[in-house]
mmCIF file of C-alpha atoms in Angstrom:
data_model
loop_
_atom_site.group_PDB
_atom_site.id
_atom_site.type_symbol
_atom_site.label_atom_id
_atom_site.label_comp_id
_atom_site.label_asym_id
_atom_site.label_seq_id
_atom_site.Cartn_x
_atom_site.Cartn_y
_atom_site.Cartn_z
ATOM 1 C CA MET A 22 79.428 146.152 123.306
ATOM 2 C CA ARG A 23 80.681 143.236 125.960
ATOM 3 C CA ARG A 24 82.380 140.059 125.152
ATOM 4 C CA THR A 25 81.530 136.183 126.127
ATOM 5 C CA ALA A 26 83.314 133.023 125.708
ATOM 6 C CA SER A 27 82.225 131.500 123.149
ATOM 7 C CA PRO A 28 81.990 127.337 123.746
ATOM 8 C CA LEU A 29 84.246 126.072 121.047
ATOM 9 C CA SER A 30 87.338 128.247 122.736
ATOM 10 C CA LEU A 31 86.723 126.848 125.943
ATOM 11 C CA ILE A 32 86.691 122.686 124.587
ATOM 12 C CA LEU A 33 90.013 124.123 122.194
ATOM 13 C CA LEU A 34 91.606 125.216 125.567
ATOM 14 C CA GLY A 35 90.442 121.746 127.869
ATOM 15 C CA ILE A 36 91.476 119.815 125.835
ATOM 16 C CA GLY A 37 94.602 121.456 124.485
ATOM 17 C CA THR A 38 95.661 121.920 128.775
ATOM 18 C CA PHE A 39 94.722 118.065 128.955
ATOM 19 C CA LEU A 40 97.106 117.215 126.204
ATOM 20 C CA LEU A 41 99.889 119.577 127.725
ATOM 21 C CA VAL A 42 99.115 117.799 131.118
ATOM 22 C CA LEU A 43 98.827 113.775 129.131
ATOM 23 C CA ALA A 44 102.151 114.790 127.662
ATOM 24 C CA PRO A 45 104.710 114.228 130.063
ATOM 25 C CA MET A 46 102.433 111.801 132.255
ATOM 26 C CA LEU A 47 103.448 109.673 129.366
ATOM 27 C CA ALA A 48 106.914 109.920 129.821
ATOM 28 C CA TRP A 49 107.839 110.078 133.000
ATOM 29 C CA TYR A 50 105.335 107.696 134.336
ATOM 30 C CA VAL A 51 103.389 105.647 131.414
ATOM 31 C CA THR A 52 106.816 104.016 130.456
ATOM 32 C CA PRO A 53 108.429 103.348 133.089
ATOM 33 C CA ARG A 54 105.597 101.033 133.591
ATOM 34 C CA ALA A 55 105.415 100.512 129.729
ATOM 35 C CA ALA A 56 109.158 98.437 129.957
ATOM 36 C CA VAL A 57 108.973 95.650 132.049
ATOM 37 C CA ASN A 58 110.217 92.026 131.468
ATOM 38 C CA PRO A 59 107.157 89.538 130.446
ATOM 39 C CA ILE A 60 106.551 86.897 133.161
ATOM 40 C CA ASP A 61 104.151 84.614 129.772
ATOM 41 C CA ILE A 62 107.646 84.289 127.570
ATOM 42 C CA ASP A 63 107.796 81.496 126.214
ATOM 43 C CA THR A 64 110.020 81.948 122.853
ATOM 44 C CA THR A 65 113.116 79.404 121.998
ATOM 45 C CA ALA A 66 116.724 80.397 120.480
ATOM 46 C CA VAL A 67 118.602 77.440 118.056
ATOM 47 C CA TYR A 68 122.203 77.980 117.420
ATOM 48 C CA THR A 69 123.832 75.691 115.314
ATOM 49 C CA GLY A 70 128.357 75.662 114.393
ATOM 50 C CA THR A 71 130.844 72.670 114.018
ATOM 51 C CA GLY A 72 132.913 71.315 115.983
ATOM 52 C CA SER A 73 135.055 68.404 118.162
ATOM 53 C CA VAL A 74 132.357 66.673 120.004
ATOM 54 C CA PHE A 75 133.405 63.718 122.683
ATOM 55 C CA ASP A 76 131.869 60.007 121.236
ATOM 56 C CA THR A 77 131.058 58.090 124.305
ATOM 57 C CA ASP A 78 130.277 55.275 122.052
ATOM 58 C CA LYS A 79 133.728 55.187 120.025
ATOM 59 C CA ILE A 80 135.625 56.800 123.338
ATOM 60 C CA GLU A 81 137.030 59.279 121.797
ATOM 61 C CA THR A 82 136.761 63.027 120.220
ATOM 62 C CA VAL A 83 135.562 62.786 117.006
ATOM 63 C CA PRO A 84 136.054 66.107 114.552
ATOM 64 C CA ASP A 85 133.580 68.035 112.729
ATOM 65 C CA GLN A 86 130.493 67.241 114.138
ATOM 66 C CA ARG A 87 127.448 69.009 113.477
ATOM 67 C CA ILE A 88 126.098 70.847 116.856
ATOM 68 C CA THR A 89 122.877 72.500 117.814
ATOM 69 C CA VAL A 90 122.388 74.236 120.813
ATOM 70 C CA THR A 91 118.671 74.928 121.566
ATOM 71 C CA GLN A 92 117.705 77.272 124.431
ATOM 72 C CA ARG A 93 114.083 77.241 125.296
ATOM 73 C CA VAL A 94 112.672 80.020 128.084
ATOM 74 C CA ARG A 95 109.395 79.538 129.318
ATOM 75 C CA GLY A 96 107.777 82.261 132.200
ATOM 76 C CA ASN A 97 106.968 80.456 134.815
ATOM 77 C CA VAL A 98 103.184 82.985 135.423
ATOM 78 C CA ALA A 99 102.076 81.843 138.970
ATOM 79 C CA GLU A 100 105.306 82.358 140.702
ATOM 80 C CA SER A 101 106.172 85.507 139.169
ATOM 81 C CA GLU A 102 102.550 87.444 139.626
ATOM 82 C CA ARG A 103 102.839 85.347 143.814
ATOM 83 C CA SER A 104 106.752 87.113 143.653
ATOM 84 C CA GLY A 105 106.012 90.323 141.749
ATOM 85 C CA ASN A 106 109.458 89.666 139.643
ATOM 86 C CA ALA A 107 109.731 87.296 136.222
ATOM 87 C CA VAL A 108 110.376 83.765 137.362
ATOM 88 C CA TRP A 109 111.824 82.244 133.776
ATOM 89 C CA ASP A 110 112.407 78.380 133.358
ATOM 90 C CA VAL A 111 115.103 77.314 131.121
ATOM 91 C CA ILE A 112 116.170 74.373 129.592
ATOM 92 C CA THR A 113 119.993 74.349 127.241
ATOM 93 C CA THR A 114 120.218 71.168 125.011
ATOM 94 C CA VAL A 115 123.666 70.126 122.892
ATOM 95 C CA ASP A 116 122.963 67.943 120.496
ATOM 96 C CA THR A 117 124.611 66.519 117.940
ATOM 97 C CA ASP A 118 123.115 65.151 114.215
ATOM 98 C CA LYS A 119 123.270 61.547 116.508
ATOM 99 C CA SER A 120 120.849 62.577 119.141
ATOM 100 C CA LEU A 121 118.343 64.742 116.484
ATOM 101 C CA PRO A 122 115.776 64.652 116.836
ATOM 102 C CA ALA A 123 115.784 63.812 120.092
ATOM 103 C CA ALA A 124 112.314 63.026 121.586
ATOM 104 C CA ASP A 125 112.840 63.239 124.707
ATOM 105 C CA PRO A 126 115.302 66.355 125.958
ATOM 106 C CA HIS A 127 117.006 64.185 128.024
ATOM 107 C CA ASP A 128 118.739 62.223 125.600
ATOM 108 C CA ALA A 129 120.344 65.296 124.129
ATOM 109 C CA LEU A 130 124.113 65.602 124.547
ATOM 110 C CA ASP A 131 123.858 67.763 127.499
ATOM 111 C CA PHE A 132 120.890 68.910 129.116
ATOM 112 C CA THR A 133 120.485 71.617 131.252
ATOM 113 C CA PRO A 134 117.771 72.909 133.436
ATOM 114 C CA HIS A 135 118.065 76.287 135.497
ATOM 115 C CA ARG A 136 115.305 79.191 136.483
ATOM 116 C CA TRP A 137 116.496 82.509 136.186
ATOM 117 C CA VAL A 138 114.646 85.273 138.706
ATOM 118 C CA MET A 139 114.600 88.894 137.575
ATOM 119 C CA ASP A 140 113.248 92.792 138.204
ATOM 120 C CA ARG A 141 111.294 93.024 135.874
ATOM 121 C CA ARG A 142 112.224 96.924 135.428
ATOM 122 C CA THR A 143 116.089 97.038 135.611
ATOM 123 C CA THR A 144 116.403 93.198 134.948
ATOM 124 C CA LYS A 145 118.710 92.303 138.105
ATOM 125 C CA PRO A 146 119.115 89.401 139.342
ATOM 126 C CA VAL A 147 116.923 88.186 141.866
ATOM 127 C CA HIS A 148 117.511 85.516 144.376
ATOM 128 C CA CYS A 149 113.461 83.908 145.153
ATOM 129 C CA CYS A 150 111.702 81.493 144.548
ATOM 130 C CA LYS A 151 113.115 78.798 144.483
ATOM 131 C CA GLU A 152 116.460 80.475 141.647
ATOM 132 C CA SER A 153 119.024 77.729 139.933
ATOM 133 C CA PRO A 154 121.656 78.814 140.091
ATOM 134 C CA TYR A 155 122.588 81.468 141.987
ATOM 135 C CA ILE A 156 122.913 83.846 139.065
ATOM 136 C CA GLU A 157 125.116 87.280 139.237
ATOM 137 C CA GLY A 158 125.325 90.060 137.057
ATOM 138 C CA GLU A 159 123.150 92.690 135.184
ATOM 139 C CA ALA A 160 122.355 90.993 132.514
ATOM 140 C CA TYR A 161 121.476 87.520 131.265
ATOM 141 C CA LEU A 162 119.543 86.355 127.808
ATOM 142 C CA LYS A 163 118.981 89.866 127.960
ATOM 143 C CA PHE A 164 119.810 93.456 128.711
ATOM 144 C CA PRO A 165 118.285 95.950 130.898
ATOM 145 C CA PHE A 166 116.304 98.630 129.031
ATOM 146 C CA ASP A 167 117.389 101.112 127.256
ATOM 147 C CA VAL A 168 120.871 99.682 127.024
ATOM 148 C CA GLU A 169 124.402 101.815 127.150
ATOM 149 C CA LYS A 170 127.342 102.265 125.274
ATOM 150 C CA ARG A 171 129.368 100.549 127.722
ATOM 151 C CA SER A 172 130.685 97.001 129.315
ATOM 152 C CA TYR A 173 128.236 94.980 131.023
ATOM 153 C CA GLN A 174 129.000 92.080 133.558
ATOM 154 C CA TRP A 175 127.205 89.034 131.877
ATOM 155 C CA TRP A 176 126.252 85.287 133.103
ATOM 156 C CA ASP A 177 127.829 83.266 131.343
ATOM 157 C CA ASN A 178 125.866 79.630 133.041
ATOM 158 C CA THR A 179 127.839 76.866 131.760
ATOM 159 C CA GLY A 180 131.533 78.008 133.475
ATOM 160 C CA GLY A 181 129.099 79.537 136.886
ATOM 161 C CA THR A 182 130.232 82.612 136.422
ATOM 162 C CA THR A 183 129.731 86.680 135.234
ATOM 163 C CA ILE A 184 132.280 87.953 132.450
ATOM 164 C CA THR A 185 132.882 90.960 130.941
ATOM 165 C CA MET A 186 130.828 91.839 127.395
ATOM 166 C CA ARG A 187 132.656 95.162 126.341
ATOM 167 C CA TYR A 188 131.215 97.367 124.304
ATOM 168 C CA ASP A 189 132.535 96.942 120.735
ATOM 169 C CA GLY A 190 129.714 99.664 118.064
ATOM 170 C CA THR A 191 127.045 98.804 116.145
ATOM 171 C CA GLU A 192 126.257 96.075 113.241
ATOM 172 C CA LYS A 193 122.835 94.710 111.821
ATOM 173 C CA ILE A 194 121.549 91.987 112.069
ATOM 174 C CA GLN A 195 118.742 91.558 109.593
ATOM 175 C CA GLY A 196 118.863 94.963 108.465
ATOM 176 C CA TYR A 197 118.685 95.855 112.206
ATOM 177 C CA THR A 198 120.441 97.594 114.073
ATOM 178 C CA GLY A 199 122.076 96.988 117.399
ATOM 179 C CA TYR A 200 124.796 97.524 119.645
ATOM 180 C CA ARG A 201 127.478 94.845 119.509
ATOM 181 C CA PHE A 202 129.429 93.478 122.760
ATOM 182 C CA THR A 203 132.070 90.914 122.881
ATOM 183 C CA GLY A 204 134.164 89.055 125.794
ATOM 184 C CA THR A 205 136.043 85.978 126.678
ATOM 185 C CA VAL A 206 136.090 83.451 129.556
ATOM 186 C CA ALA A 207 140.210 82.088 130.532
ATOM 187 C CA PRO A 208 140.398 78.553 131.266
ATOM 188 C CA ARG A 209 138.667 78.108 134.650
ATOM 189 C CA LYS A 210 137.667 74.684 136.689
ATOM 190 C CA VAL A 211 134.076 74.603 136.540
ATOM 191 C CA GLY A 212 133.576 70.824 138.734
ATOM 192 C CA THR A 213 134.320 66.796 138.074
ATOM 193 C CA ARG A 214 133.306 63.375 136.454
ATOM 194 C CA LEU A 215 134.083 59.861 137.507
ATOM 195 C CA VAL A 216 135.989 58.337 134.058
ATOM 196 C CA PRO A 217 138.416 55.544 133.387
ATOM 197 C CA GLY A 218 141.940 56.878 134.116
ATOM 198 C CA SER A 219 142.778 55.784 130.778
ATOM 199 C CA LEU A 220 140.608 58.894 129.662
ATOM 200 C CA VAL A 221 143.167 61.551 131.632
ATOM 201 C CA ASP A 222 146.233 59.493 130.707
ATOM 202 C CA GLN A 223 146.374 57.655 133.598
ATOM 203 C CA PRO A 224 145.432 54.086 132.429
ATOM 204 C CA LYS A 225 146.774 52.344 135.592
ATOM 205 C CA ARG A 226 143.677 53.695 137.403
ATOM 206 C CA PRO A 227 140.080 52.069 136.108
ATOM 207 C CA GLN A 228 138.565 54.619 137.496
ATOM 208 C CA VAL A 229 139.746 59.243 138.336
ATOM 209 C CA LEU A 230 137.326 62.093 139.630
ATOM 210 C CA ALA A 231 138.919 64.063 136.657
ATOM 211 C CA GLU A 232 139.058 67.751 136.612
ATOM 212 C CA GLU A 233 136.247 69.178 133.697
ATOM 213 C CA TRP A 234 137.334 72.527 132.455
ATOM 214 C CA TYR A 235 135.654 75.354 130.502
ATOM 215 C CA SER A 236 136.830 78.850 128.309
ATOM 216 C CA ASN A 237 134.833 80.091 125.586
ATOM 217 C CA HIS A 238 137.197 81.668 122.505
ATOM 218 C CA GLY A 239 134.399 83.830 122.412
ATOM 219 C CA PHE A 240 130.551 85.435 123.020
ATOM 220 C CA LYS A 241 129.150 87.782 120.579
ATOM 221 C CA LEU A 242 126.031 89.717 121.114
ATOM 222 C CA VAL A 243 124.148 92.180 119.151
ATOM 223 C CA VAL A 244 121.321 93.704 120.858
ATOM 224 C CA ASP A 245 118.789 96.015 120.012
ATOM 225 C CA GLN A 246 119.430 99.327 122.305
ATOM 226 C CA ARG A 247 115.642 100.526 123.771
ATOM 227 C CA THR A 248 114.282 96.634 125.136
ATOM 228 C CA GLY A 249 118.246 95.010 125.439
ATOM 229 C CA ARG A 250 116.588 91.853 123.402
ATOM 230 C CA VAL A 251 119.822 89.921 122.136
ATOM 231 C CA ILE A 252 118.813 89.522 118.349
ATOM 232 C CA TYR A 253 121.866 87.995 117.915
ATOM 233 C CA ALA A 254 124.566 85.861 120.013
ATOM 234 C CA GLN A 255 127.170 83.266 119.194
ATOM 235 C CA THR A 256 129.410 81.702 121.312
ATOM 236 C CA GLY A 257 132.627 79.606 121.278
ATOM 237 C CA PRO A 258 132.609 76.637 124.278
ATOM 238 C CA ARG A 259 135.758 74.209 125.162
ATOM 239 C CA ARG A 260 135.289 71.803 127.724
ATOM 240 C CA THR A 261 137.855 70.056 128.496
ATOM 241 C CA LEU A 262 138.941 66.830 131.081
ATOM 242 C CA ARG A 263 142.607 66.787 133.338
ATOM 243 C CA ALA A 264 143.918 64.991 135.373
ATOM 244 C CA PRO A 265 143.377 66.009 139.332
ATOM 245 C CA GLY A 266 145.721 68.257 140.245
ATOM 246 C CA GLY A 267 146.915 68.286 136.549
ATOM 247 C CA ASP A 268 147.733 71.834 134.345
ATOM 248 C CA LYS A 269 146.937 70.787 130.951
ATOM 249 C CA ASP A 270 144.026 69.216 128.740
ATOM 250 C CA ALA A 271 143.820 65.111 128.209
ATOM 251 C CA ALA A 272 140.618 64.831 126.730
ATOM 252 C CA VAL A 273 137.668 67.460 124.583
ATOM 253 C CA LEU A 274 134.255 67.392 125.227
ATOM 254 C CA LEU A 275 133.088 69.507 123.503
ATOM 255 C CA ASP A 276 134.854 72.337 121.381
ATOM 256 C CA SER A 277 133.623 75.008 119.003
ATOM 257 C CA GLU A 278 134.998 78.416 117.630
ATOM 258 C CA LYS A 279 131.646 79.587 116.337
ATOM 259 C CA ILE A 280 128.576 78.193 117.598
ATOM 260 C CA ALA A 281 126.170 80.739 116.343
ATOM 261 C CA PHE A 282 122.212 81.956 116.414
ATOM 262 C CA THR A 283 120.844 80.522 113.282
ATOM 263 C CA THR A 284 118.519 82.648 110.635
ATOM 264 C CA ALA A 285 115.473 81.678 111.943
ATOM 265 C CA THR A 286 116.389 82.602 115.318
ATOM 266 C CA GLN A 287 117.693 85.517 113.786
ATOM 267 C CA LYS A 288 114.859 87.014 112.360
ATOM 268 C CA GLU A 289 111.890 86.143 115.220
ATOM 269 C CA ALA A 290 114.046 88.127 117.113
ATOM 270 C CA VAL A 291 114.834 90.957 115.327
ATOM 271 C CA ARG A 292 110.822 90.885 114.446
ATOM 272 C CA GLN A 293 110.322 90.872 118.500
ATOM 273 C CA ALA A 294 112.419 93.682 118.589
ATOM 274 C CA LYS A 295 111.415 95.755 116.309
ATOM 275 C CA ARG A 296 107.910 95.090 117.708
ATOM 276 C CA ASP A 297 108.607 95.694 120.977
ATOM 277 C CA SER A 298 111.323 99.062 120.654
ATOM 278 C CA GLY A 299 108.389 100.339 118.104
ATOM 279 C CA LEU A 300 105.305 100.429 121.086
ATOM 280 C CA LEU A 301 108.262 101.843 124.002
ATOM 281 C CA ARG A 302 109.426 104.587 121.016
ATOM 282 C CA MET A 303 105.327 105.259 120.468
ATOM 283 C CA VAL A 304 104.412 105.713 123.984
ATOM 284 C CA GLY A 305 108.305 107.447 125.504
ATOM 285 C CA GLU A 306 108.496 109.515 122.402
ATOM 286 C CA THR A 307 105.783 109.554 119.474
ATOM 287 C CA LEU A 308 102.654 110.258 121.764
ATOM 288 C CA PRO A 309 104.394 113.166 124.051
ATOM 289 C CA VAL A 310 106.036 114.780 121.927
ATOM 290 C CA GLY A 311 102.974 114.956 119.361
ATOM 291 C CA ALA A 312 100.744 115.604 122.479
ATOM 292 C CA ALA A 313 102.927 118.506 123.794
ATOM 293 C CA GLY A 314 102.726 119.965 120.162
ATOM 294 C CA ALA A 315 99.043 119.391 119.558
ATOM 295 C CA GLY A 316 98.147 120.510 123.237
ATOM 296 C CA PHE A 317 100.439 123.819 122.462
ATOM 297 C CA LEU A 318 98.445 124.933 119.169
ATOM 298 C CA LEU A 319 95.111 123.810 120.947
ATOM 299 C CA ALA A 320 95.656 125.869 124.054
ATOM 300 C CA VAL A 321 96.963 128.775 122.246
ATOM 301 C CA VAL A 322 94.023 129.003 119.648
ATOM 302 C CA GLY A 323 91.474 128.989 122.448
ATOM 303 C CA GLY A 324 93.688 130.872 125.042
ATOM 304 C CA VAL A 325 92.752 133.927 121.979
ATOM 305 C CA LEU A 326 89.363 132.670 121.480
ATOM 306 C CA VAL A 327 88.184 133.147 124.931
ATOM 307 C CA VAL A 328 90.712 136.511 125.067
ATOM 308 C CA ARG A 329 88.813 138.048 122.425
ATOM 309 C CA GLY A 330 85.364 136.629 123.063
ATOM 310 C CA ARG A 331 82.644 137.698 121.046
ATOM 311 C CA LYS A 332 80.812 140.463 120.713
ATOM 312 C CA ARG A 333 77.023 141.834 121.731
ATOM 313 C CA PRO A 334 75.304 144.245 121.890
ATOM 314 C CA GLU A 335 74.826 145.739 125.581
ATOM 315 C CA SER A 336 70.675 145.979 125.976
ATOM 316 C CA PRO A 337 69.508 149.546 126.488
ATOM 317 C CA VAL A 338 68.890 150.103 130.374
ATOM 318 C CA THR A 339 64.707 150.467 130.668
ATOM 319 C CA VAL A 340 64.441 153.867 133.089
ATOM 320 C CA GLU A 341 61.667 154.123 134.973
ATOM 321 C CA MET A 342 59.537 157.670 134.834
ATOM 322 C CA PRO A 343 58.159 157.992 138.248
ATOM 323 C CA GLN A 344 54.365 158.565 137.459
ATOM 324 C CA PRO A 345 52.979 161.577 138.042
ATOM 325 C CA SER A 346 50.719 161.407 141.478
ATOM 326 C CA LEU A 347 47.062 162.806 141.596
ATOM 327 C CA THR A 348 46.044 164.981 143.696
ATOM 328 C CA MET A 349 42.241 166.275 144.681
#
């Protein structure tokens, strides 16, 4: 009897081997290339809160005003493809009920356009493509992929510098758990502004190049661990004016202890985090583990069948008998 491998055993062995090779490729090759920041992003985050705002009509600071901060982020696809980085154009507006709704964002209480350029995989700033301002740090608008339980250097665009955001445990936002980071900003000079001298306690001077100072009562960010997406953001900005060389605030331009994501913004951020995190989990964990398990099983079954083979009876050997020769 002799043994021959059946077509089925060879097919099972081939599929099993293919899946065993595919599993590490999905985990080590495909996943890092799937975890990239998009270039065609188009998203809007809205923050609301209450605080004091300087009213230019009344020439005084008015308390208990509803404050709305709108931040729109749009990817510049052409610049991104040309540079190989993610080029995001960002417009941030600050409004009170008095300036909303505004037909033109330039009519807002404060209007700040800027451009952030980052490495698509590491999220680190890249200085090219007419970036403005010169952004530094490890994170801005979002954290890197696979967020760690440590402090990060976060770019504070209002202050024009990085701040330390310390890991502070986990928190659920709309039922979804993320990593919480917190930080504060001590008062720092951020620029100058030409104002009437009376605003900074110098009534005898018609105009003064006052110093503009900024601080923050506290940042709180809750971040999706896998994607680095911010699913909740809270800030407490304080912007004031001081007389040239002064050591105390003379006028308050904006002061709020808490301006945070609206419920609608939270829900949308969580929805996107769940979707993107799920896709990365599928490619990086579910599919590799499934492929490895199925591949091992199929390879074992196919190998066993190949070894056992299929018994076939051997063909009897035909022995030709010599023909007697005729002699005369």
